[in-house]
Coordinates of C-alpha atoms and ligand atoms in Angstrom, one line a residue:
X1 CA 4.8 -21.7 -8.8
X2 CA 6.5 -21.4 -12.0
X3 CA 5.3 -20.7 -15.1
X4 CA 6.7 -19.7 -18.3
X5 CA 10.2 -18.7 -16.6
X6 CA 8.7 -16.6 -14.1
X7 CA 7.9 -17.3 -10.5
X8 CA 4.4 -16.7 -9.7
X9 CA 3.6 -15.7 -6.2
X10 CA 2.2 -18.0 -3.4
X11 CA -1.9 -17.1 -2.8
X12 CA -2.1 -14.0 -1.0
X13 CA 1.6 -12.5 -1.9
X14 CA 1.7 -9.1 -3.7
X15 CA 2.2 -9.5 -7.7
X16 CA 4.8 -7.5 -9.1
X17 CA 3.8 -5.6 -12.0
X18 CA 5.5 -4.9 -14.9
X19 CA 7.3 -1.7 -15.4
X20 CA 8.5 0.5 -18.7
X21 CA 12.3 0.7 -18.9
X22 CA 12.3 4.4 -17.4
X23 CA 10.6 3.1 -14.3
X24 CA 13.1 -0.1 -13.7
X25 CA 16.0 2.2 -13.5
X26 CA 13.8 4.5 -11.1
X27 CA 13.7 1.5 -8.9
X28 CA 17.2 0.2 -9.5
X29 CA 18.2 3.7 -7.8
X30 CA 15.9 3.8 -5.4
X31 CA 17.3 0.4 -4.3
X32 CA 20.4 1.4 -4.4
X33 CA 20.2 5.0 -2.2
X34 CA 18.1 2.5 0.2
X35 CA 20.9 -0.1 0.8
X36 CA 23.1 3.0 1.2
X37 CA 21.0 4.6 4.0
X38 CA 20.8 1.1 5.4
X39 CA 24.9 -0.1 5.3
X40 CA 26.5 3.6 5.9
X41 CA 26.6 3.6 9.3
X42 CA 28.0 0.1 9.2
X43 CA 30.7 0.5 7.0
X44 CA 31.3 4.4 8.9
X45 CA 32.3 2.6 11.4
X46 CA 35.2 1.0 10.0
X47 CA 36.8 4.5 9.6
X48 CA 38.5 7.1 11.9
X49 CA 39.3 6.1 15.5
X50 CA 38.6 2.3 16.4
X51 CA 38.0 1.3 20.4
X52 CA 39.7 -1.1 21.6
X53 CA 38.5 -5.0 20.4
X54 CA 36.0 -6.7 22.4
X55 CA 35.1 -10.2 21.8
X56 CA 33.5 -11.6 18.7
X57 CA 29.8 -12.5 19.9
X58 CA 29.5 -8.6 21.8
X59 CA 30.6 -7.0 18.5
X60 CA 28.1 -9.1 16.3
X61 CA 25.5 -8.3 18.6
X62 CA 26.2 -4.1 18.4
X63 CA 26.4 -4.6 14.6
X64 CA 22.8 -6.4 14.2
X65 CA 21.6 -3.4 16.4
X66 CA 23.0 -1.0 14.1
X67 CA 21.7 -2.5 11.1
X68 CA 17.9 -3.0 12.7
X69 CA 17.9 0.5 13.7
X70 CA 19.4 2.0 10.7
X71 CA 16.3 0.1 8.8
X72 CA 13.6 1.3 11.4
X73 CA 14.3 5.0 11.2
X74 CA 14.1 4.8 7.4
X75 CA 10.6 3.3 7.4
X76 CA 9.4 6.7 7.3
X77 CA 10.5 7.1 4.2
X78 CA 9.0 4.0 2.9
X79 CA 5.4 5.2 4.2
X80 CA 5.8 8.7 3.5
X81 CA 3.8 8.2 0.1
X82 CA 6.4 10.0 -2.2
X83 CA 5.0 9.3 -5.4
X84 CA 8.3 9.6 -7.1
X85 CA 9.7 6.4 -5.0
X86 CA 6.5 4.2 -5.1
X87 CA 5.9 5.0 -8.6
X88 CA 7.7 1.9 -10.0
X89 CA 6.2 -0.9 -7.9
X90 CA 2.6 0.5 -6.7
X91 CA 1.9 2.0 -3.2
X92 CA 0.3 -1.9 -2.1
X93 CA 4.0 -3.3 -3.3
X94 CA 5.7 -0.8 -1.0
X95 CA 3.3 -1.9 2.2
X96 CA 4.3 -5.3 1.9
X97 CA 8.0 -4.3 1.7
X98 CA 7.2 -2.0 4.7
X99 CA 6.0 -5.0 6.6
X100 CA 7.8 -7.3 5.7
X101 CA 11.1 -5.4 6.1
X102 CA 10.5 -3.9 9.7
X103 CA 9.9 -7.6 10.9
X104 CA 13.1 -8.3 9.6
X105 CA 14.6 -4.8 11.5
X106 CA 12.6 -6.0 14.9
X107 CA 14.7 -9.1 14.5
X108 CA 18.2 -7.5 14.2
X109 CA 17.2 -4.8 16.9
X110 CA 16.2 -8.2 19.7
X111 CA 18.6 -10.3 18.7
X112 CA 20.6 -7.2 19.6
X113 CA 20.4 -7.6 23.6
X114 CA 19.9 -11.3 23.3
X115 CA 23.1 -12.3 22.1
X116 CA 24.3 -9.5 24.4
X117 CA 22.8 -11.1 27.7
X118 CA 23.7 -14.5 26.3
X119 CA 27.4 -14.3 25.7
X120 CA 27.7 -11.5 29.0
X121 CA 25.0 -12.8 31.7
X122 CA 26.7 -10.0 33.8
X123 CA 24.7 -7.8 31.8
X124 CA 21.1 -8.7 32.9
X125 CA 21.6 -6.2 35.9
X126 CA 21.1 -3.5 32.9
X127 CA 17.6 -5.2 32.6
X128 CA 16.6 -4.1 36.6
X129 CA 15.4 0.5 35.0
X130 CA 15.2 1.6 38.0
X131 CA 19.0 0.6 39.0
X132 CA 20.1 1.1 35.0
X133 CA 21.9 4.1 33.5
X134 CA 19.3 6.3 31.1
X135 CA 21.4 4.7 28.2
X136 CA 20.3 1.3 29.0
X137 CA 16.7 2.3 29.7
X138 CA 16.4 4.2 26.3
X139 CA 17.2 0.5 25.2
X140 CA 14.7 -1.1 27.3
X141 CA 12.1 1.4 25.8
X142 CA 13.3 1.1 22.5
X143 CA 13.0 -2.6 22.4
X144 CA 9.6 -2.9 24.5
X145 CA 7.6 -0.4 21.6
X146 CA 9.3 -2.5 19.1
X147 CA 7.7 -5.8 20.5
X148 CA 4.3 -4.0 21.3
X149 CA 4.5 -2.5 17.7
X150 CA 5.0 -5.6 15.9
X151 CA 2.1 -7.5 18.1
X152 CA -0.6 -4.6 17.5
X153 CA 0.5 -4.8 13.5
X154 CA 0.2 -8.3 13.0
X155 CA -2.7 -9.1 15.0
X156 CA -4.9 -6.0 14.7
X157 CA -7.7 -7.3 13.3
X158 CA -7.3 -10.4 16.1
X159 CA -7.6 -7.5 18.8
X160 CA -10.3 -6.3 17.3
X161 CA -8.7 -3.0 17.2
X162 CA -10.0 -0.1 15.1
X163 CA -8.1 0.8 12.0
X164 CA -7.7 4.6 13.3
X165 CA -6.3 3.7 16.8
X166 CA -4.1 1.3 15.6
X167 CA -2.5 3.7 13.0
X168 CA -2.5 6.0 15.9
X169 CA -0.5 3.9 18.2
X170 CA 1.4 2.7 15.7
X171 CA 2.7 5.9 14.5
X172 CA 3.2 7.0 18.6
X173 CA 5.4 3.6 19.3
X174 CA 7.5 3.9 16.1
X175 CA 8.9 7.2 17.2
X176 CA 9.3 6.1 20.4
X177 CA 11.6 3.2 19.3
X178 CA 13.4 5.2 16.9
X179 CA 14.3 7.7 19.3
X180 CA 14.7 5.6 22.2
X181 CA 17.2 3.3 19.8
X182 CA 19.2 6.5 18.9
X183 CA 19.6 7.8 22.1
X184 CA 20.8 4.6 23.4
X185 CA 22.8 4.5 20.8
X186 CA 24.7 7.6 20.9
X187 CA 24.6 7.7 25.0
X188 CA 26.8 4.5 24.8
X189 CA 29.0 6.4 22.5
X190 CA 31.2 3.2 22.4
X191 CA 31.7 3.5 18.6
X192 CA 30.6 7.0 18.1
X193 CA 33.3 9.0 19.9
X194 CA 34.4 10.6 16.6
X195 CA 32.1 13.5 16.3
X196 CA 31.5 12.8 12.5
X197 CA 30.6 9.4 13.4
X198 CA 28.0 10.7 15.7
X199 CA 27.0 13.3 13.2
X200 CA 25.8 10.3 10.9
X201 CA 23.6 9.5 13.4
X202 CA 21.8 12.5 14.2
X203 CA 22.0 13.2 10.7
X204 CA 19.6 9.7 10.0
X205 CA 17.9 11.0 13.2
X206 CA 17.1 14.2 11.2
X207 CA 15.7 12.8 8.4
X208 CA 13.3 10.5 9.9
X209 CA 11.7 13.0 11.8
X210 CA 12.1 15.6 9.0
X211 CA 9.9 12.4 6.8
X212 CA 7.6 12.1 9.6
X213 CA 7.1 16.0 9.8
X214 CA 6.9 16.1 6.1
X215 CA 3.4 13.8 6.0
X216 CA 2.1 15.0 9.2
X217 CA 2.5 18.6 8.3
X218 CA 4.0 19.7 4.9
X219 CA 2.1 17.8 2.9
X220 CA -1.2 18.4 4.9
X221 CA -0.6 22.1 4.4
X222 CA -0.4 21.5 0.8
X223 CA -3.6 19.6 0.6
X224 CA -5.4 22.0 2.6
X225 CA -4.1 24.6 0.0
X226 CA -6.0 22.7 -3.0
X227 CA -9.4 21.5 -1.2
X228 CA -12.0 19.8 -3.4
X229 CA -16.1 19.9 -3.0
X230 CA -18.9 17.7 -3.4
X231 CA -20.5 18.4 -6.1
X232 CA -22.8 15.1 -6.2
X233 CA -23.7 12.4 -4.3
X234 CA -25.3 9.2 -6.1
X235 CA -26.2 5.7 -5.0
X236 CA -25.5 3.4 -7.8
X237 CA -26.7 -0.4 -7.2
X238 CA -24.8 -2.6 -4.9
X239 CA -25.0 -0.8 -1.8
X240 CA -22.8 1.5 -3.0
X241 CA -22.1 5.5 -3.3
X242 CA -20.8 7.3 -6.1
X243 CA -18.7 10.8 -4.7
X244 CA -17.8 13.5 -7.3
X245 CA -15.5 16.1 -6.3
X246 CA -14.4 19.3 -8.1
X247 CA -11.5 21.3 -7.7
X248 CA -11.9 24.3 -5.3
X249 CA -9.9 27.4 -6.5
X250 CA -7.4 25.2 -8.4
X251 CA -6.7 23.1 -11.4
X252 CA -7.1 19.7 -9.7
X253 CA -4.8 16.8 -10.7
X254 CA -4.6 14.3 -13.5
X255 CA -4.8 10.6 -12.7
X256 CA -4.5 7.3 -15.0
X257 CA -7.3 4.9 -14.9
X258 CA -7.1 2.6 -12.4
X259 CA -5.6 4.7 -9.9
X260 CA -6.7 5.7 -6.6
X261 CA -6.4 8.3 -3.9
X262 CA -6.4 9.3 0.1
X263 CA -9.8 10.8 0.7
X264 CA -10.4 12.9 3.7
X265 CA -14.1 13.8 4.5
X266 CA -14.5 14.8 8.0
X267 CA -12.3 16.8 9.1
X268 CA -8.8 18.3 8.3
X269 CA -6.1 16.4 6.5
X270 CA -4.3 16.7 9.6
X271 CA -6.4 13.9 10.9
X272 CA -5.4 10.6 10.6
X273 CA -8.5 10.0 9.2
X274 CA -8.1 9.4 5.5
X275 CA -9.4 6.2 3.5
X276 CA -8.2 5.0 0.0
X277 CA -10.6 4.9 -2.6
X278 CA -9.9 4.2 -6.3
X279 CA -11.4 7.0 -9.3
X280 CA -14.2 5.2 -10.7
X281 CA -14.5 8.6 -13.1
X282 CA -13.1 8.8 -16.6
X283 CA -9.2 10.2 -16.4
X284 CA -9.7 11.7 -20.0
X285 CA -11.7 14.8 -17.8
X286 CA -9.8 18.0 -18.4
X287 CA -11.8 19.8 -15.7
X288 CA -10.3 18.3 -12.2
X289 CA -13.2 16.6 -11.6
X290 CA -12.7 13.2 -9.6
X291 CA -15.3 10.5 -8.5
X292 CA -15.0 7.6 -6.4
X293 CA -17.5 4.9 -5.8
X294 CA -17.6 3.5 -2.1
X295 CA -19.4 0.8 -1.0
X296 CA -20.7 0.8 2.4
X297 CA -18.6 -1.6 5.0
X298 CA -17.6 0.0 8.2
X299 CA -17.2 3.0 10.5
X300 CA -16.3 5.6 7.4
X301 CA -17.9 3.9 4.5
X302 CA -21.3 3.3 6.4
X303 CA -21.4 7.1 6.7
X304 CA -20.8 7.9 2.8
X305 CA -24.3 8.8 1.8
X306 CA -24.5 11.3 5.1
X307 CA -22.3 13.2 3.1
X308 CA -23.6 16.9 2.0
X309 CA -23.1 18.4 -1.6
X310 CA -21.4 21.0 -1.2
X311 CA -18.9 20.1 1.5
X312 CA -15.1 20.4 1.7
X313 CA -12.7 17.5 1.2
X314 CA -9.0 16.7 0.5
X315 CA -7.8 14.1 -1.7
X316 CA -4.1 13.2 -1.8
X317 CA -3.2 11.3 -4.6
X318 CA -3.2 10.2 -7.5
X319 CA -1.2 6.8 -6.4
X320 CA -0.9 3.3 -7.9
X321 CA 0.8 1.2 -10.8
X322 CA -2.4 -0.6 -11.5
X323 CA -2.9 1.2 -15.2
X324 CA -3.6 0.0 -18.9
X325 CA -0.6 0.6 -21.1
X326 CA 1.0 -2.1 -22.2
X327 CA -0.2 -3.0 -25.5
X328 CA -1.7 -6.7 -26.3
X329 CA -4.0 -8.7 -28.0
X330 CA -6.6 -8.8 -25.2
X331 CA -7.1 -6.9 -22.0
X332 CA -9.2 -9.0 -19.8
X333 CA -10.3 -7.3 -16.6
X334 CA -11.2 -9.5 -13.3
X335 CA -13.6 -7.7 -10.7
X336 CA -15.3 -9.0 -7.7
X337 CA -17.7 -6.4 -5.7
X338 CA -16.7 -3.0 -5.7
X339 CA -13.2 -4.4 -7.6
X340 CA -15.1 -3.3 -10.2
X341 CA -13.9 1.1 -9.7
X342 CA -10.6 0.8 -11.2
X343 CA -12.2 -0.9 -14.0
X344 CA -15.1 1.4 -14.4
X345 CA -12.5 4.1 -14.7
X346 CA -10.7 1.9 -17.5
X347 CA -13.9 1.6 -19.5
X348 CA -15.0 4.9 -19.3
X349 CA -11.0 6.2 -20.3
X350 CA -11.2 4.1 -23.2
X351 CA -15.0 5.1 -24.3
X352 CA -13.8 8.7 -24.3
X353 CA -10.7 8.6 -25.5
X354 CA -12.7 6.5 -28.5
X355 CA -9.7 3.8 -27.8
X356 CA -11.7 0.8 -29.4
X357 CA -8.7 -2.2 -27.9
X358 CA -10.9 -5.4 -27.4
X359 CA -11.6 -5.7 -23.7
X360 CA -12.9 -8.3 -21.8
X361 CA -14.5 -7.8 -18.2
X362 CA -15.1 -10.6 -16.5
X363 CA -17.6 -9.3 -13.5
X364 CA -18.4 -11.3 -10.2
X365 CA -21.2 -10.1 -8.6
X366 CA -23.8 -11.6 -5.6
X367 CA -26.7 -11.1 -7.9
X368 CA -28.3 -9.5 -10.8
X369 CA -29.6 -6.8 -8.6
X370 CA -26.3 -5.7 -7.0
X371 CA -24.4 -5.5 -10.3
X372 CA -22.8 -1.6 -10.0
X373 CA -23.1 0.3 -13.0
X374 CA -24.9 -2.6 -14.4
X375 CA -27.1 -0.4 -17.3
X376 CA -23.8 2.0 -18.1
X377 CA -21.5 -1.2 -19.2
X378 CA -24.5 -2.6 -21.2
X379 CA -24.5 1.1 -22.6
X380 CA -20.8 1.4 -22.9
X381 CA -20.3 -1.7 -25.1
X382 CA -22.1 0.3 -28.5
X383 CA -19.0 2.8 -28.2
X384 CA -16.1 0.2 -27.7
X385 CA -14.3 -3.2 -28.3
X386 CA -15.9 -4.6 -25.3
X387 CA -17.4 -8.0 -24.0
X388 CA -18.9 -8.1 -20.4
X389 CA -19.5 -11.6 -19.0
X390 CA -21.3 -11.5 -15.4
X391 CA -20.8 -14.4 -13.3
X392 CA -23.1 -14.4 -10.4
X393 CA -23.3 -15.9 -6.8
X394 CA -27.3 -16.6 -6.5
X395 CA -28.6 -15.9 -9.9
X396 CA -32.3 -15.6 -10.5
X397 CA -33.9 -18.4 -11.2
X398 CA -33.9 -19.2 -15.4
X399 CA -30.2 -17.1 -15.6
X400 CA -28.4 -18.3 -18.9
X401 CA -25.4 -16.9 -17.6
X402 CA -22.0 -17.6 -15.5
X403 CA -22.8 -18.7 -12.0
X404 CA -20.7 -19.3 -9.0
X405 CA -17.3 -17.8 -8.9
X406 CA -14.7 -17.3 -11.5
X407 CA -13.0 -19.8 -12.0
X408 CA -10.1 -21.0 -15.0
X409 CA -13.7 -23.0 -16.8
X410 CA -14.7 -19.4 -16.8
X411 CA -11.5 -17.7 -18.7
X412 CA -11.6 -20.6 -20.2
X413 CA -15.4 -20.5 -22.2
X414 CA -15.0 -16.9 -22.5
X415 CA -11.3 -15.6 -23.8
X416 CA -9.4 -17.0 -26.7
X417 CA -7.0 -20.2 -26.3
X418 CA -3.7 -17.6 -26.3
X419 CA -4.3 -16.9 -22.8
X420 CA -0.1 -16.3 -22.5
X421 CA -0.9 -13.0 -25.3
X422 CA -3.6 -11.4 -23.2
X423 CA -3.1 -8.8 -20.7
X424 CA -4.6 -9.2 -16.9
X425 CA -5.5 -7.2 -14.4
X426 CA -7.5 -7.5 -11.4
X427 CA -9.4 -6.6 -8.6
X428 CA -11.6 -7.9 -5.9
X429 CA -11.6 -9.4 -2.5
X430 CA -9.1 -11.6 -1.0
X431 CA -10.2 -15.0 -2.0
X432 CA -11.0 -14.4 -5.1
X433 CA -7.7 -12.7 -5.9
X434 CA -6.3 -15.8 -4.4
X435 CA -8.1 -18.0 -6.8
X436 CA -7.7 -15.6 -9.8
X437 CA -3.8 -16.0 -9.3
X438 CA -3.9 -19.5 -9.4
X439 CA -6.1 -20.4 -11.9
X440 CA -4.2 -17.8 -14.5
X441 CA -0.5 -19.2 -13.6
X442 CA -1.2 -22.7 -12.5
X443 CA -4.2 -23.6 -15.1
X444 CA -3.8 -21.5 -18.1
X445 CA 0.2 -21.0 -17.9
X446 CA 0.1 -17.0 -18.1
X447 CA 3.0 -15.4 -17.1
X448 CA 3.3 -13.5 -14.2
X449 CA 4.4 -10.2 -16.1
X450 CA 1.0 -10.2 -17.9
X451 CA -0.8 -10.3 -14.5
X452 CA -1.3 -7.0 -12.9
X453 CA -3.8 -7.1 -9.2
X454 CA -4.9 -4.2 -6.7
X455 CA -5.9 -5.7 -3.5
X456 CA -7.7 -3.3 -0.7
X457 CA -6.7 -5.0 1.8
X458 CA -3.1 -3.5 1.8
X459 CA -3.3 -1.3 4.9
Ligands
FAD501 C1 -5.9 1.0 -3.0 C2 -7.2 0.9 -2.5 C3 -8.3 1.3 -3.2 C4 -9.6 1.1 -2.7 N1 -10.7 1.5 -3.5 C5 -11.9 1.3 -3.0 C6 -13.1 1.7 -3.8 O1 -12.9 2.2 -4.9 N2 -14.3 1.6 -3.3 C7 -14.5 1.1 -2.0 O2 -15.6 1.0 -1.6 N3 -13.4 0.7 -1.3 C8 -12.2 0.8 -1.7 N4 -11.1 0.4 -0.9 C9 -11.4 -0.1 0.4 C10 -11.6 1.0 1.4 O3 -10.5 1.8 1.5 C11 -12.0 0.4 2.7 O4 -13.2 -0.3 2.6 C12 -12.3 1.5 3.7 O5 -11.2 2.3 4.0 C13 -12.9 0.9 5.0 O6 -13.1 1.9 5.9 P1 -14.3 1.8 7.0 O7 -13.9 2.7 8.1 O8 -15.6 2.0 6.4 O9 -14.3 0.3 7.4 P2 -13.7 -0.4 8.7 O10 -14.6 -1.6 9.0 O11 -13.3 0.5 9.8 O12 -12.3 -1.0 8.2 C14 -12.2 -2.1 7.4 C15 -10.8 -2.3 6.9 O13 -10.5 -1.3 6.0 C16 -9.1 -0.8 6.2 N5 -9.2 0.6 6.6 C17 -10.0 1.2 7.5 N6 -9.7 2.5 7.6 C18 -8.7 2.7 6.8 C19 -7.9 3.9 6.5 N7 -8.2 5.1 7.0 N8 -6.9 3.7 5.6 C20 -6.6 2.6 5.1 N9 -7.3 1.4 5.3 C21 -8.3 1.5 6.1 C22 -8.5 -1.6 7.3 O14 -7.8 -2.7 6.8 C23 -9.7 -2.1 8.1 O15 -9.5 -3.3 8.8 C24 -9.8 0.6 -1.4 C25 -8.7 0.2 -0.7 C26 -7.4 0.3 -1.2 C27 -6.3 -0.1 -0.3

């Protein structure tokens, strides 16, 4: 879709969002150092000694391997949270590149051996491990946790597996591939008889596993260094949970509304056990305390009012581009369910920061009963700029109100006819993202630079 000169994304796509200047060149560099990592041991290989020629179709096929590999090992980096890197696009913007980018790296890495068997059948012996050199069953292995990592990513929820032995596996068959691919790599030493040549290699080697150690281990340390505790535990309507945590011996962290954060409640950080939750509290608080609001859904969630005051957690974070800044007419927030934290924290920023910008929330809920925080927005709206317009799935019966889903009728009745000046952001499930995105770009022509979205179903 376009609209106003920008390209809106299909439904379901991550939105960009827009970024201050400082930020843009951030990401330019980060771009930049990324292509590097990517293309230097490509282009390393046109220096120093050269092998003898071999034909065209066996030296495109070593070069796509290169490439796929040099790509794989620096996933790491790409899920090693660095807030510094991820700062510019958003963490949910950096999973879809993650994803998106290893399927292309899967494809370089098989088309690897493909062409190879293709243009030298000869080859296919290398196929038979028990009969194959260890360099050609480091490649076997390599390539076999690629194909099994890519089927468990993309179909998890198919297999039905759960979320925690998926990530499990999946971290177990990446470094697997990586190292198998390296090994095959340098035991074939074909290209990488110069010792600086190989040195590159180990060198890439290196830093993946010095990025894996640094979130399995470094940073763990650190949160276990600056633990938080419960200090209440409240259920708020909508089947949901509201968590506040103080600093325990430490200063805590600031946040910007809208944010969100890794929260580990049972057990160590060193678990691959934590969840993402956004703050629902206000980020003017200059005491380190931090709530979240969590609606019961699953395995961890469904657990969340078993939780005792008083107990010790870890939160890594504060993560996410999804912040108020940019200065409009109009902000108009979209929430559906418990899309409604970031928001909460964004109203209750503004109220104590006595920032009186008109808002408009736009709230989707099932029904009146199940409306979180409910009474506190009806409260909030005496201190600030602020209009709250429910629209709700099975309204009581005589309900004045929105009904159904919202929809560009909705913006429409409630927001004035500049839609292109206001500034959107939202939050919610899926399908109504989906619909949200369309309605604003297709229906009422906003551009996509005034759209800013958090989905939770990045992971
Ligand atoms: C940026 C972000 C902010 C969020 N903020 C909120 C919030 O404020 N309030 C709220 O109630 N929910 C929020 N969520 C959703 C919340 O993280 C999931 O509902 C929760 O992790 C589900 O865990 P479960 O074990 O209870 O459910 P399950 O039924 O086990 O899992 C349901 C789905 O949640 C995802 N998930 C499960 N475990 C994890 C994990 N450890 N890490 C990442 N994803 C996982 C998977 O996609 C899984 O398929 C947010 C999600 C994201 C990505």
């Amino acid at each position: 879709m376009t609209v106003g000169g920008s390209v809106w994304p299909r439904s379901g796509e991550i939105v960009r969002k827009r970024e201050p200047r400082s930020s843009q060149v951030r990401g330019a560099v980060w771009i930049a150092t990324y292509l590097l990592f990517i293309l230097a041991p490509l282009f390393a290989l046109l220096f120093g000694a050269h092998p003898p020629a071999r034909p065209f179709w066996t030296e495109f096929s070593v070069a796509r391997g290169y490439s796929g590999l040099a790509m794989m090992a620096l996933q790491f980096g790409l899920t090693a949270r660095f807030r510094y890197v991820t700062e510019p696009w958003g963490e949910d913007v950096i999973y879809h590149f993650h994803r998106q980018i290893s399927l292309c790296a899967v494809v370089l890495v098989v088309a690897h051996p493909i062409i190879l068997f293709i243009a030298r059948p000869e080859l296919l012996s290398l196929l038979n491990s028990i009969t194959a050199p260890w360099r050609a069953r480091f490649a076997a292995l390599s390539t076999y946790a690629l194909i099994a990592l890519v089927v468990m990513a993309v179909w998890r929820t198919k297999l039905r597996l759960r979320y925690e032995t998926w990530h499990l596996t999946h971290l177990a068959l990446a470094v697997a591939a990586v190292a198998a691919g390296i090994a095959h790599m340098v035991g074939w030493s074909f290209y990488l008889a110069d010792p600086w040549k190989r040195g590159l290699w180990i060198a890439l080697t290196v830093l993946a596993l010095g990025l894996l150690a640094y979130v399995r281990i470094v940073k763990p340390l650190f949160l276990l260094r600056r633990p938080y505790r419960i200090s209440e535990v409240r259920q708020e309507r909508g089947d949901t949970w509201t968590v506040v945590m103080e600093p325990d011996g430490h200063a805590g962290f600031r946040f910007r509304s809208g944010q969100f954060g890794w929260l580990t409640v049972w057990g160590s950080p060193f678990k691959l056990s934590a969840h993402p939750f956004s703050f629902s509290s206000s980020a003017a608080a200059a005491d380190g305390r931090v709530a979240m609001s969590i609606r019961k859904l699953g395995d961890f969630t469904g657990r969340i009012d078993d939780v005792p005051v008083g107990r010790r957690v870890y939160i890594d974070g504060p993560y996410g581009a999804f912040t108020l800044g940019n200065p409009a007419d109009l902000h108009v927030l979209v929430a559906g369910g418990i899309g409604i934290t970031p928001m909460i924290s964004m109203i209750r920023t503004l109220a104590d920061e006595r920032d009186r910008r008109p808002v408009v929330l736009l709230y989707g809920s099932k029904t009146w009963e199940q409306i979180t925080f409910r009474e506190e927005l009806e409260a909030l709206k005496a201190r600030l700029d602020l209009t709250v317009v429910h629209v709700l799935e099975s309204p009581p019966e005589g309900w004045p109100g929105e009904r159904g889903f919202i929809t560009a009728a909705v913006f429409k009745r409630h927001l004035p006819p500049a839609y292109a000046d206001h500034e959107y952001f939202s939050c919610g499930p899926d399908v109504m993202m989906d619909a949200i995105e369309s309605a604003l770009g297709d229906e009422l022509k906003v551009p996509i630079s005034k759209y800013h979205s958090e989905r939770y179903s990045f992971v």
